[in-house]
Amino acid sequence: MDMPRVSHRYVDVDGVRVFYREAGPRDAPTLLLLHGFPTASHQFRRLIDALGTRYHLLAPDYPGFGHTEAPDGFRYDFEALAGVLEGFVRAVGVSRFALYAFDFGGPVGFRLAVRHPEWITGLIVQNANAYEEGLSALARAAIAHRTGEPGAAEAVQELFTLPVTRGQYEQGAADAAQLDPDAWTLDQHHLDRPGRNAAQTALALDYHSNVEQYPRWQQWLREHRPPTLVLWGRNDGFFTEEGARAYLRDVPGAELHVFDAGHFALAERLPEIAPIVERFLDRLPAPAERRALRIAVLGASGHLGGAVATEAVARGHLVTPLGRADADATDPAALAAVLGGHDAVVASPKGGDHLVPRAAAALLEALPKAGVERLLFVGGGGSLEYAPGRRFVDSPDFPPQYLETARDQAQALDVLRAATGTPVVWSYASPPPMHLVPGERTGRYRAEARDTPLADAGDVSRITVGDYASAVVDAIERGSFVRRRFTAAY
């Protein structure tokens, strides 16, 4: 009989003792299982048994749930949960995984995906809402309460009682005999542990922050178009079937399955859902870093172009370094002649006489002729904004020695954005406007599509050249930030 060995472990994440279940070979594709309310990782036990011999499965408990132990003073909100999960992923040493998001797993998982799109190989959504139309009247009433409002804390207390816990399983179920009563009994045991009522109250009163994040998550879906599988119990009392179908707007190629089941569709329909999940995981492309891409690097002799070329070679890609002797960066015909046969082009041009924007225009003309779709333009940070509509390059204290280059790089971004009908799948990378510093790759950076710098807790936007080069190669491998400018920092 082929059954997985399931390990039950703890790992420390900034003082939080995170409990998790792990099964499957470490060198197999990883699936991160994110549970919902009011349950914990134990909700995935049968799915782990079904899939754990072929895939590497990780199922953690959040702070305030299951066996995870948080220190006194831990701040219970969804940003904090996502922060612990981010630390968990790093602590267990995975860097690429498919994400299974159920209920609370949506708010936690989407925050993780926005912070690290390069981590996500695929997305499985099971009754995890990200759209206004997916909120039932019951859900809207529950999330209307806010911290500090008179009576708000008392109003959500009923959510943590056994009748409601059990009801979340039984409401909408097509066959209650398929539901294991141990599920809600164990859920309630953990809800009734010391300190859990306060933790769950804080999270319930913070749930409105997730609805406020919906546009950002939808934007992430549109930009990254991850392979997506949507599984939904249509009789869910909180999240309606309209919320399931809304995913198809932002990820038109998503696979959708709607079941005659309630909120905990997996508990009732596992024999049908597990094979669907297995087939979806089998169809996911191998991680791009395992496939050797043919990448041409214009400006490979320069500081940043050279760093990108070095990073790409280190990942096993086939890099063609190109300089002025190989082709005139402003001549579309010359570029087309040397760029044919490549999977992607990285352009990091430098020079006077407005060479940078002229090169951007030439590449837009040359790449379709060369049969190359993907362009990653390594631009500047001067065109980032320090206030709405106010770019660093236009500020009176911008360093004069960099002014001409920064203006040219800003104009190159304008050229790319103006090419609305181009078949070229371009991305424009901007480093922090000031603190792009020497240093090696750490892999701990963030990357987002935005026109303002990313900053750390001290309001400093900073990244090493090694990590910036890594962000560029990640964008090529993932196909992310399509026709968008992105920036990276810690």
CSV table of C-alpha atoms in Angstrom, one decimal:
chain,number,residue,atom,x,y,z
A,1,MET,CA,0.0,0.0,0.0
A,2,ASP,CA,1.5,3.3,-1.1
A,3,MET,CA,0.9,5.8,1.8
A,4,PRO,CA,3.0,8.9,2.7
A,5,ARG,CA,5.0,9.3,5.9
A,6,VAL,CA,3.7,12.5,7.5
A,7,SER,CA,6.0,14.4,9.8
A,8,HIS,CA,4.7,16.8,12.5
A,9,ARG,CA,7.3,19.5,13.2
A,10,TYR,CA,7.8,23.0,14.7
A,11,VAL,CA,10.0,25.8,13.4
A,12,ASP,CA,10.7,29.2,15.1
A,13,VAL,CA,9.7,32.3,13.1
A,14,ASP,CA,10.7,35.5,15.0
A,15,GLY,CA,9.5,34.0,18.3
A,16,VAL,CA,6.4,32.2,16.9
A,17,ARG,CA,6.6,28.5,17.3
A,18,VAL,CA,5.0,27.4,14.0
A,19,PHE,CA,3.6,23.9,13.9
A,20,TYR,CA,3.4,22.2,10.5
A,21,ARG,CA,2.7,18.9,8.8
A,22,GLU,CA,5.1,17.8,6.0
A,23,ALA,CA,4.9,14.8,3.6
A,24,GLY,CA,6.5,13.7,0.4
A,25,PRO,CA,9.9,13.9,-1.2
A,26,ARG,CA,11.7,17.2,-0.8
A,27,ASP,CA,12.8,17.2,-4.4
A,28,ALA,CA,9.2,16.9,-5.7
A,29,PRO,CA,7.1,19.9,-6.6
A,30,THR,CA,5.9,21.6,-3.4
A,31,LEU,CA,2.3,22.4,-2.5
A,32,LEU,CA,1.8,24.9,0.4
A,33,LEU,CA,-1.6,24.2,2.0
A,34,LEU,CA,-3.1,27.2,3.8
A,35,HIS,CA,-6.1,26.5,6.0
A,36,GLY,CA,-9.1,28.5,6.9
A,37,PHE,CA,-11.2,29.5,9.9
A,38,PRO,CA,-12.0,28.0,12.4
A,39,THR,CA,-9.8,25.1,11.5
A,40,ALA,CA,-6.0,24.4,11.2
A,41,SER,CA,-3.7,22.2,9.2
A,42,HIS,CA,-5.6,19.1,10.3
A,43,GLN,CA,-8.2,20.0,7.7
A,44,PHE,CA,-5.8,18.7,5.0
A,45,ARG,CA,-5.0,15.3,6.6
A,46,ARG,CA,-6.9,13.2,4.1
A,47,LEU,CA,-5.6,15.3,1.1
A,48,ILE,CA,-2.1,14.8,2.4
A,49,ASP,CA,-2.7,11.1,2.5
A,50,ALA,CA,-4.0,11.2,-1.1
A,51,LEU,CA,-1.1,13.3,-2.6
A,52,GLY,CA,1.8,13.0,-0.2
A,53,THR,CA,3.6,10.2,-2.0
A,54,ARG,CA,4.1,12.2,-5.2
A,55,TYR,CA,4.4,15.8,-4.0
A,56,HIS,CA,6.1,17.7,-1.3
A,57,LEU,CA,3.3,19.0,1.0
A,58,LEU,CA,3.6,21.6,3.7
A,59,ALA,CA,0.6,22.5,5.9
A,60,PRO,CA,1.4,25.1,8.7
A,61,ASP,CA,-0.9,26.4,11.4
A,62,TYR,CA,-1.2,30.2,11.7
A,63,PRO,CA,-0.7,32.0,15.0
A,64,GLY,CA,-4.0,31.7,16.9
A,65,PHE,CA,-4.8,28.4,15.3
A,66,GLY,CA,-4.0,24.7,15.9
A,67,HIS,CA,-0.8,23.9,17.6
A,68,THR,CA,1.1,27.1,16.7
A,69,GLU,CA,2.2,29.0,19.7
A,70,ALA,CA,2.6,32.8,19.6
A,71,PRO,CA,4.3,34.9,22.3
A,72,ASP,CA,2.4,37.3,24.5
A,73,GLY,CA,1.9,40.6,22.7
A,74,PHE,CA,1.7,39.1,19.2
A,75,ARG,CA,-0.3,41.4,17.0
A,76,TYR,CA,-3.2,39.4,15.5
A,77,ASP,CA,-4.1,40.8,12.1
A,78,PHE,CA,-3.8,39.4,8.6
A,79,GLU,CA,-0.6,41.3,7.7
A,80,ALA,CA,1.1,39.7,10.8
A,81,LEU,CA,-0.2,36.2,9.7
A,82,ALA,CA,1.3,36.7,6.3
A,83,GLY,CA,4.5,37.9,7.8
A,84,VAL,CA,4.8,34.7,9.9
A,85,LEU,CA,4.0,32.6,6.8
A,86,GLU,CA,6.7,34.5,4.8
A,87,GLY,CA,9.2,33.6,7.5
A,88,PHE,CA,7.9,30.0,7.6
A,89,VAL,CA,8.6,29.6,3.9
A,90,ARG,CA,12.1,30.8,4.3
A,91,ALA,CA,12.7,28.8,7.5
A,92,VAL,CA,11.7,25.5,5.8
A,93,GLY,CA,13.9,26.3,2.8
A,94,VAL,CA,11.5,26.3,-0.1
A,95,SER,CA,11.5,28.9,-2.8
A,96,ARG,CA,9.0,27.7,-5.4
A,97,PHE,CA,5.6,26.2,-4.7
A,98,ALA,CA,2.0,25.9,-5.7
A,99,LEU,CA,-0.4,27.5,-3.3
A,100,TYR,CA,-3.6,26.0,-2.0
A,101,ALA,CA,-5.7,28.7,-0.4
A,102,PHE,CA,-8.9,28.0,1.5
A,103,ASP,CA,-10.9,30.7,3.3
A,104,PHE,CA,-8.4,32.6,5.5
A,105,GLY,CA,-5.8,31.0,3.3
A,106,GLY,CA,-6.8,33.5,0.6
A,107,PRO,CA,-6.0,36.7,2.6
A,108,VAL,CA,-2.8,35.1,3.9
A,109,GLY,CA,-1.8,33.5,0.6
A,110,PHE,CA,-2.5,36.5,-1.6
A,111,ARG,CA,-0.4,38.7,0.6
A,112,LEU,CA,2.4,36.2,0.3
A,113,ALA,CA,2.0,36.1,-3.5
A,114,VAL,CA,2.0,39.9,-3.8
A,115,ARG,CA,5.2,40.1,-1.8
A,116,HIS,CA,6.9,37.3,-3.6
A,117,PRO,CA,5.4,36.5,-7.0
A,118,GLU,CA,8.5,34.6,-7.9
A,119,TRP,CA,7.6,32.0,-5.4
A,120,ILE,CA,4.3,31.0,-6.9
A,121,THR,CA,4.2,28.2,-9.5
A,122,GLY,CA,0.4,27.8,-9.5
A,123,LEU,CA,-2.7,28.7,-7.5
A,124,ILE,CA,-5.5,26.5,-6.2
A,125,VAL,CA,-8.4,28.5,-4.7
A,126,GLN,CA,-11.0,26.7,-2.7
A,127,ASN,CA,-13.8,28.9,-1.3
A,128,ALA,CA,-11.2,31.7,-0.8
A,129,ASN,CA,-12.8,35.0,-1.8
A,130,ALA,CA,-11.1,37.9,-3.5
A,131,TYR,CA,-14.1,39.7,-5.1
A,132,GLU,CA,-16.9,42.0,-3.8
A,133,GLU,CA,-19.6,39.9,-5.6
A,134,GLY,CA,-18.4,36.8,-3.7
A,135,LEU,CA,-19.5,38.2,-0.3
A,136,SER,CA,-22.8,37.0,0.9
A,137,ALA,CA,-25.1,39.2,3.0
A,138,LEU,CA,-24.0,37.1,6.0
A,139,ALA,CA,-20.3,37.8,5.2
A,140,ARG,CA,-20.9,41.5,4.8
A,141,ALA,CA,-22.6,41.7,8.1
A,142,ALA,CA,-19.8,39.8,9.8
A,143,ILE,CA,-17.0,42.0,8.4
A,144,ALA,CA,-18.8,45.3,9.1
A,145,HIS,CA,-17.4,45.4,12.6
A,146,ARG,CA,-14.3,47.4,13.4
A,147,THR,CA,-11.8,47.4,16.2
A,148,GLY,CA,-12.7,50.1,18.7
A,149,GLU,CA,-16.4,50.4,17.8
A,150,PRO,CA,-18.7,50.0,20.7
A,151,GLY,CA,-20.1,46.5,20.9
A,152,ALA,CA,-18.0,45.2,17.9
A,153,ALA,CA,-15.9,42.7,19.9
A,154,GLU,CA,-19.1,41.3,21.6
A,155,ALA,CA,-20.8,41.1,18.2
A,156,VAL,CA,-18.3,38.6,16.8
A,157,GLN,CA,-18.1,36.3,19.8
A,158,GLU,CA,-20.8,34.0,18.5
A,159,LEU,CA,-18.5,33.1,15.6
A,160,PHE,CA,-16.3,31.1,18.0
A,161,THR,CA,-19.0,28.9,19.5
A,162,LEU,CA,-19.6,25.2,18.8
A,163,PRO,CA,-22.9,25.7,17.0
A,164,VAL,CA,-21.3,28.1,14.5
A,165,THR,CA,-18.2,26.0,14.1
A,166,ARG,CA,-20.3,22.9,13.3
A,167,GLY,CA,-22.6,24.9,11.2
A,168,GLN,CA,-19.8,26.0,8.9
A,169,TYR,CA,-19.4,22.3,7.9
A,170,GLU,CA,-23.0,21.3,7.8
A,171,GLN,CA,-24.6,24.3,6.2
A,172,GLY,CA,-25.0,23.7,2.5
A,173,ALA,CA,-23.6,20.1,2.6
A,174,ALA,CA,-25.2,17.8,0.1
A,175,ASP,CA,-24.5,14.7,2.2
A,176,ALA,CA,-23.8,15.3,5.9
A,177,ALA,CA,-22.9,11.7,6.3
A,178,GLN,CA,-19.6,12.5,4.5
A,179,LEU,CA,-18.6,14.9,7.2
A,180,ASP,CA,-16.4,13.7,10.0
A,181,PRO,CA,-17.7,15.2,13.3
A,182,ASP,CA,-14.1,15.0,14.7
A,183,ALA,CA,-13.3,18.0,12.4
A,184,TRP,CA,-15.5,20.6,14.1
A,185,THR,CA,-14.8,19.0,17.5
A,186,LEU,CA,-11.1,19.5,17.1
A,187,ASP,CA,-11.6,23.0,15.7
A,188,GLN,CA,-13.6,23.9,18.7
A,189,HIS,CA,-11.0,22.4,21.1
A,190,HIS,CA,-8.4,24.8,19.6
A,191,LEU,CA,-10.8,27.8,19.6
A,192,ASP,CA,-11.4,27.2,23.3
A,193,ARG,CA,-7.7,27.2,24.3
A,194,PRO,CA,-6.4,30.1,26.5
A,195,GLY,CA,-5.9,33.3,24.6
A,196,ARG,CA,-7.6,32.1,21.4
A,197,ASN,CA,-10.8,34.0,21.9
A,198,ALA,CA,-8.9,37.3,22.0
A,199,ALA,CA,-6.8,36.3,19.0
A,200,GLN,CA,-9.8,35.3,16.9
A,201,THR,CA,-11.7,38.5,17.9
A,202,ALA,CA,-8.8,40.6,16.7
A,203,LEU,CA,-8.7,38.8,13.4
A,204,ALA,CA,-12.5,39.0,12.9
A,205,LEU,CA,-12.4,42.7,13.5
A,206,ASP,CA,-9.5,43.0,11.0
A,207,TYR,CA,-11.2,41.1,8.2
A,208,HIS,CA,-12.3,44.3,6.5
A,209,SER,CA,-8.6,44.9,5.6
A,210,ASN,CA,-8.9,41.9,3.2
A,211,VAL,CA,-11.8,43.4,1.3
A,212,GLU,CA,-9.7,46.6,1.0
A,213,GLN,CA,-6.9,44.5,-0.6
A,214,TYR,CA,-9.1,42.9,-3.2
A,215,PRO,CA,-8.1,45.3,-6.0
A,216,ARG,CA,-4.5,44.7,-5.3
A,217,TRP,CA,-4.9,40.9,-5.4
A,218,GLN,CA,-6.9,41.1,-8.6
A,219,GLN,CA,-4.2,43.2,-10.1
A,220,TRP,CA,-1.6,40.6,-9.1
A,221,LEU,CA,-3.8,37.9,-10.9
A,222,ARG,CA,-4.0,40.0,-14.0
A,223,GLU,CA,-0.3,40.8,-14.1
A,224,HIS,CA,1.0,37.3,-13.4
A,225,ARG,CA,-1.7,35.0,-14.7
A,226,PRO,CA,-0.6,32.1,-12.6
A,227,PRO,CA,-1.9,28.6,-13.6
A,228,THR,CA,-5.1,28.6,-11.5
A,229,LEU,CA,-7.5,26.0,-10.4
A,230,VAL,CA,-10.7,27.2,-8.7
A,231,LEU,CA,-12.7,24.7,-6.5
A,232,TRP,CA,-15.9,25.9,-4.9
A,233,GLY,CA,-18.8,24.6,-2.8
A,234,ARG,CA,-21.7,26.5,-4.3
A,235,ASN,CA,-23.8,26.4,-1.1
A,236,ASP,CA,-21.2,28.3,1.0
A,237,GLY,CA,-23.0,30.7,3.3
A,238,PHE,CA,-20.2,33.2,3.3
A,239,PHE,CA,-18.7,33.2,-0.1
A,240,THR,CA,-21.0,32.9,-3.1
A,241,GLU,CA,-20.5,31.1,-6.4
A,242,GLU,CA,-20.2,34.5,-8.1
A,243,GLY,CA,-16.9,34.9,-6.3
A,244,ALA,CA,-15.6,31.7,-7.8
A,245,ARG,CA,-16.6,32.8,-11.4
A,246,ALA,CA,-15.1,36.2,-10.9
A,247,TYR,CA,-11.6,34.7,-11.0
A,248,LEU,CA,-12.1,34.0,-14.7
A,249,ARG,CA,-12.1,37.7,-15.4
A,250,ASP,CA,-8.6,38.2,-14.2
A,251,VAL,CA,-7.3,34.7,-15.1
A,252,PRO,CA,-9.3,33.7,-18.2
A,253,GLY,CA,-7.5,30.4,-18.5
A,254,ALA,CA,-8.4,29.3,-15.0
A,255,GLU,CA,-9.9,25.9,-14.5
A,256,LEU,CA,-13.2,26.1,-12.5
A,257,HIS,CA,-15.1,23.3,-10.7
A,258,VAL,CA,-18.2,24.0,-8.7
A,259,PHE,CA,-19.6,21.4,-6.4
A,260,ASP,CA,-22.9,20.8,-4.7
A,261,ALA,CA,-21.3,21.3,-1.3
A,262,GLY,CA,-20.9,23.9,1.4
A,263,HIS,CA,-18.0,26.0,2.7
A,264,PHE,CA,-15.9,22.9,3.6
A,265,ALA,CA,-16.2,21.3,0.2
A,266,LEU,CA,-12.9,19.4,0.6
A,267,ALA,CA,-14.3,17.7,3.7
A,268,GLU,CA,-17.3,16.4,1.8
A,269,ARG,CA,-16.0,15.9,-1.8
A,270,LEU,CA,-12.4,14.8,-1.3
A,271,PRO,CA,-12.7,11.7,-3.6
A,272,GLU,CA,-13.6,14.1,-6.5
A,273,ILE,CA,-11.3,17.0,-5.6
A,274,ALA,CA,-8.1,15.1,-4.9
A,275,PRO,CA,-7.8,13.8,-8.5
A,276,ILE,CA,-8.5,17.2,-9.9
A,277,VAL,CA,-5.8,18.7,-7.8
A,278,GLU,CA,-3.4,15.9,-8.8
A,279,ARG,CA,-4.0,16.5,-12.5
A,280,PHE,CA,-3.6,20.3,-12.1
A,281,LEU,CA,-0.2,19.8,-10.3
A,282,ASP,CA,0.9,17.4,-13.0
A,283,ARG,CA,0.2,20.0,-15.7
A,284,LEU,CA,2.2,22.8,-14.0
A,285,PRO,CA,5.3,23.6,-16.0
A,286,ALA,CA,8.6,22.7,-14.5
A,287,PRO,CA,10.2,25.6,-12.6
A,288,ALA,CA,11.7,28.0,-15.2
A,289,GLU,CA,15.1,27.8,-13.4
A,290,ARG,CA,15.3,24.2,-14.4
A,291,ARG,CA,14.9,25.1,-18.1
A,292,ALA,CA,17.8,26.7,-19.9
A,293,LEU,CA,16.5,29.8,-21.6
A,294,ARG,CA,18.4,31.6,-24.4
A,295,ILE,CA,18.9,35.1,-23.1
A,296,ALA,CA,20.6,37.9,-25.1
A,297,VAL,CA,22.0,40.7,-22.9
A,298,LEU,CA,22.5,44.0,-24.5
A,299,GLY,CA,25.0,46.0,-22.5
A,300,ALA,CA,26.5,42.9,-20.8
A,301,SER,CA,29.8,44.7,-20.3
A,302,GLY,CA,28.1,47.3,-18.1
A,303,HIS,CA,27.7,47.2,-14.4
A,304,LEU,CA,24.1,46.1,-14.2
A,305,GLY,CA,24.0,44.2,-17.5
A,306,GLY,CA,27.0,42.2,-16.4
A,307,ALA,CA,25.4,41.4,-13.1
A,308,VAL,CA,22.2,40.2,-14.8
A,309,ALA,CA,24.3,38.1,-17.2
A,310,THR,CA,26.2,36.6,-14.3
A,311,GLU,CA,23.0,35.7,-12.4
A,312,ALA,CA,21.4,34.1,-15.5
A,313,VAL,CA,24.5,32.0,-16.2
A,314,ALA,CA,24.6,30.9,-12.6
A,315,ARG,CA,21.0,29.6,-13.0
A,316,GLY,CA,22.0,27.5,-16.0
A,317,HIS,CA,20.7,29.8,-18.7
A,318,LEU,CA,22.4,30.2,-22.1
A,319,VAL,CA,23.5,33.9,-22.2
A,320,THR,CA,24.7,35.8,-25.3
A,321,PRO,CA,26.5,38.9,-24.2
A,322,LEU,CA,26.2,41.7,-26.8
A,323,GLY,CA,28.0,45.0,-27.0
A,324,ARG,CA,28.4,47.9,-29.4
A,325,ALA,CA,30.7,45.7,-31.6
A,326,ASP,CA,27.9,43.2,-32.1
A,327,ALA,CA,25.1,45.5,-33.1
A,328,ASP,CA,24.0,49.2,-33.1
A,329,ALA,CA,21.4,49.3,-30.3
A,330,THR,CA,19.5,52.0,-32.2
A,331,ASP,CA,19.4,50.0,-35.5
A,332,PRO,CA,16.3,47.7,-35.7
A,333,ALA,CA,17.7,45.7,-38.6
A,334,ALA,CA,21.0,45.1,-36.9
A,335,LEU,CA,19.3,44.1,-33.7
A,336,ALA,CA,16.9,41.7,-35.4
A,337,ALA,CA,19.9,40.0,-37.1
A,338,VAL,CA,21.6,39.2,-33.7
A,339,LEU,CA,18.6,38.6,-31.5
A,340,GLY,CA,16.9,35.9,-33.5
A,341,GLY,CA,16.7,32.5,-31.8
A,342,HIS,CA,16.6,33.8,-28.3
A,343,ASP,CA,13.8,33.3,-25.7
A,344,ALA,CA,14.3,36.8,-24.1
A,345,VAL,CA,16.3,39.9,-24.4
A,346,VAL,CA,17.7,42.0,-21.5
A,347,ALA,CA,18.5,45.5,-22.5
A,348,SER,CA,20.8,47.6,-20.3
A,349,PRO,CA,21.9,50.3,-22.8
A,350,LYS,CA,24.1,53.3,-21.8
A,351,GLY,CA,25.3,56.2,-23.9
A,352,GLY,CA,24.8,59.8,-25.0
A,353,ASP,CA,22.8,61.3,-27.7
A,354,HIS,CA,19.5,59.9,-26.2
A,355,LEU,CA,20.8,56.4,-27.0
A,356,VAL,CA,18.6,54.8,-24.2
A,357,PRO,CA,15.1,55.9,-25.5
A,358,ARG,CA,16.3,55.3,-29.1
A,359,ALA,CA,17.3,51.8,-28.2
A,360,ALA,CA,13.9,51.2,-26.6
A,361,ALA,CA,12.2,52.2,-29.8
A,362,ALA,CA,14.5,50.1,-31.9
A,363,LEU,CA,13.9,47.0,-29.8
A,364,LEU,CA,10.2,47.4,-30.1
A,365,GLU,CA,10.6,47.3,-33.9
A,366,ALA,CA,13.4,44.7,-34.0
A,367,LEU,CA,12.0,42.0,-31.7
A,368,PRO,CA,8.9,41.0,-33.8
A,369,LYS,CA,11.2,40.7,-36.8
A,370,ALA,CA,13.6,38.5,-34.8
A,371,GLY,CA,10.7,36.3,-33.5
A,372,VAL,CA,11.5,37.2,-29.9
A,373,GLU,CA,8.6,38.2,-27.7
A,374,ARG,CA,10.1,38.9,-24.2
A,375,LEU,CA,12.0,42.1,-23.4
A,376,LEU,CA,13.3,43.1,-20.0
A,377,PHE,CA,14.5,46.7,-20.0
A,378,VAL,CA,16.9,47.6,-17.2
A,379,GLY,CA,16.0,51.2,-16.6
A,380,GLY,CA,16.6,53.8,-13.9
A,381,GLY,CA,15.1,54.7,-10.6
A,382,GLY,CA,14.9,58.4,-11.3
A,383,SER,CA,11.5,58.1,-12.9
A,384,LEU,CA,10.0,56.7,-9.7
A,385,GLU,CA,7.8,59.1,-7.8
A,386,TYR,CA,8.5,60.5,-4.3
A,387,ALA,CA,5.0,62.0,-4.3
A,388,PRO,CA,2.0,61.6,-6.6
A,389,GLY,CA,3.1,62.9,-10.0
A,390,ARG,CA,6.4,64.1,-8.8
A,391,ARG,CA,9.4,62.1,-10.1
A,392,PHE,CA,12.8,62.0,-8.4
A,393,VAL,CA,14.5,63.1,-11.7
A,394,ASP,CA,12.5,66.3,-11.6
A,395,SER,CA,13.3,67.3,-8.1
A,396,PRO,CA,15.7,70.2,-7.7
A,397,ASP,CA,18.2,68.3,-5.6
A,398,PHE,CA,18.6,65.4,-8.1
A,399,PRO,CA,22.4,64.8,-8.6
A,400,PRO,CA,23.3,66.8,-11.8
A,401,GLN,CA,25.9,64.2,-12.9
A,402,TYR,CA,23.2,61.6,-13.3
A,403,LEU,CA,20.5,63.9,-14.7
A,404,GLU,CA,21.0,63.3,-18.4
A,405,THR,CA,21.0,59.5,-18.0
A,406,ALA,CA,18.0,59.5,-15.7
A,407,ARG,CA,16.0,61.6,-18.1
A,408,ASP,CA,16.9,59.3,-21.0
A,409,GLN,CA,15.8,56.2,-18.9
A,410,ALA,CA,12.6,57.9,-18.0
A,411,GLN,CA,12.0,58.7,-21.7
A,412,ALA,CA,12.6,55.0,-22.5
A,413,LEU,CA,9.8,54.0,-20.1
A,414,ASP,CA,7.6,56.5,-21.9
A,415,VAL,CA,8.5,54.9,-25.2
A,416,LEU,CA,7.5,51.4,-24.0
A,417,ARG,CA,4.3,52.6,-22.4
A,418,ALA,CA,3.2,54.4,-25.5
A,419,ALA,CA,3.6,51.2,-27.7
A,420,THR,CA,0.1,50.0,-26.9
A,421,GLY,CA,-0.2,47.8,-30.0
A,422,THR,CA,3.2,46.1,-29.8
A,423,PRO,CA,3.4,42.3,-29.6
A,424,VAL,CA,6.5,42.7,-27.5
A,425,VAL,CA,6.0,41.5,-23.9
A,426,TRP,CA,8.1,44.1,-22.1
A,427,SER,CA,8.9,44.8,-18.5
A,428,TYR,CA,10.8,47.8,-17.2
A,429,ALA,CA,12.9,47.3,-14.1
A,430,SER,CA,13.7,50.3,-11.8
A,431,PRO,CA,16.1,50.1,-8.9
A,432,PRO,CA,15.7,52.2,-5.8
A,433,PRO,CA,16.4,55.8,-6.7
A,434,MET,CA,19.4,56.1,-4.4
A,435,HIS,CA,20.5,52.9,-2.6
A,436,LEU,CA,21.4,50.4,-5.3
A,437,VAL,CA,24.5,49.2,-3.4
A,438,PRO,CA,27.3,46.7,-4.0
A,439,GLY,CA,26.6,43.3,-2.6
A,440,GLU,CA,25.8,39.7,-3.3
A,441,ARG,CA,22.4,38.0,-3.9
A,442,THR,CA,20.5,37.1,-0.7
A,443,GLY,CA,17.1,36.3,-2.2
A,444,ARG,CA,15.3,38.2,0.5
A,445,TYR,CA,14.1,41.1,-1.6
A,446,ARG,CA,10.5,42.2,-2.6
A,447,ALA,CA,9.4,43.1,-6.1
A,448,GLU,CA,6.2,44.9,-7.1
A,449,ALA,CA,4.8,46.6,-10.1
A,450,ARG,CA,4.5,50.3,-9.0
A,451,ASP,CA,5.7,53.8,-9.7
A,452,THR,CA,6.9,54.5,-6.1
A,453,PRO,CA,9.9,53.0,-4.3
A,454,LEU,CA,9.6,50.0,-2.0
A,455,ALA,CA,10.8,50.8,1.4
A,456,ASP,CA,11.7,48.9,4.5
A,457,ALA,CA,10.4,49.5,8.1
A,458,GLY,CA,12.9,52.4,8.4
A,459,ASP,CA,11.5,54.0,5.2
A,460,VAL,CA,14.7,53.2,3.3
A,461,SER,CA,14.5,51.9,-0.3
A,462,ARG,CA,17.6,49.8,-0.7
A,463,ILE,CA,18.9,46.7,-2.6
A,464,THR,CA,22.2,45.1,-3.5
A,465,VAL,CA,23.2,44.8,-7.1
A,466,GLY,CA,23.2,41.0,-6.7
A,467,ASP,CA,19.5,40.9,-5.5
A,468,TYR,CA,18.5,43.5,-8.2
A,469,ALA,CA,20.0,41.2,-10.9
A,470,SER,CA,18.2,38.3,-9.3
A,471,ALA,CA,14.8,40.2,-9.5
A,472,VAL,CA,15.4,40.8,-13.2
A,473,VAL,CA,16.1,37.2,-13.9
A,474,ASP,CA,13.1,36.1,-11.8
A,475,ALA,CA,10.9,38.4,-13.9
A,476,ILE,CA,12.1,36.7,-17.1
A,477,GLU,CA,11.7,33.2,-15.7
A,478,ARG,CA,8.2,33.9,-14.3
A,479,GLY,CA,7.0,36.0,-17.2
A,480,SER,CA,5.8,38.5,-14.6
A,481,PHE,CA,5.2,42.3,-14.7
A,482,VAL,CA,3.9,42.1,-18.3
A,483,ARG,CA,4.0,45.6,-19.9
A,484,ARG,CA,4.6,47.1,-16.5
A,485,ARG,CA,7.4,48.9,-14.6
A,486,PHE,CA,8.4,47.2,-11.4
A,487,THR,CA,10.9,47.9,-8.7
A,488,ALA,CA,12.7,45.8,-6.1
A,489,ALA,CA,14.0,46.5,-2.7
A,490,TYR,CA,14.1,45.0,0.9
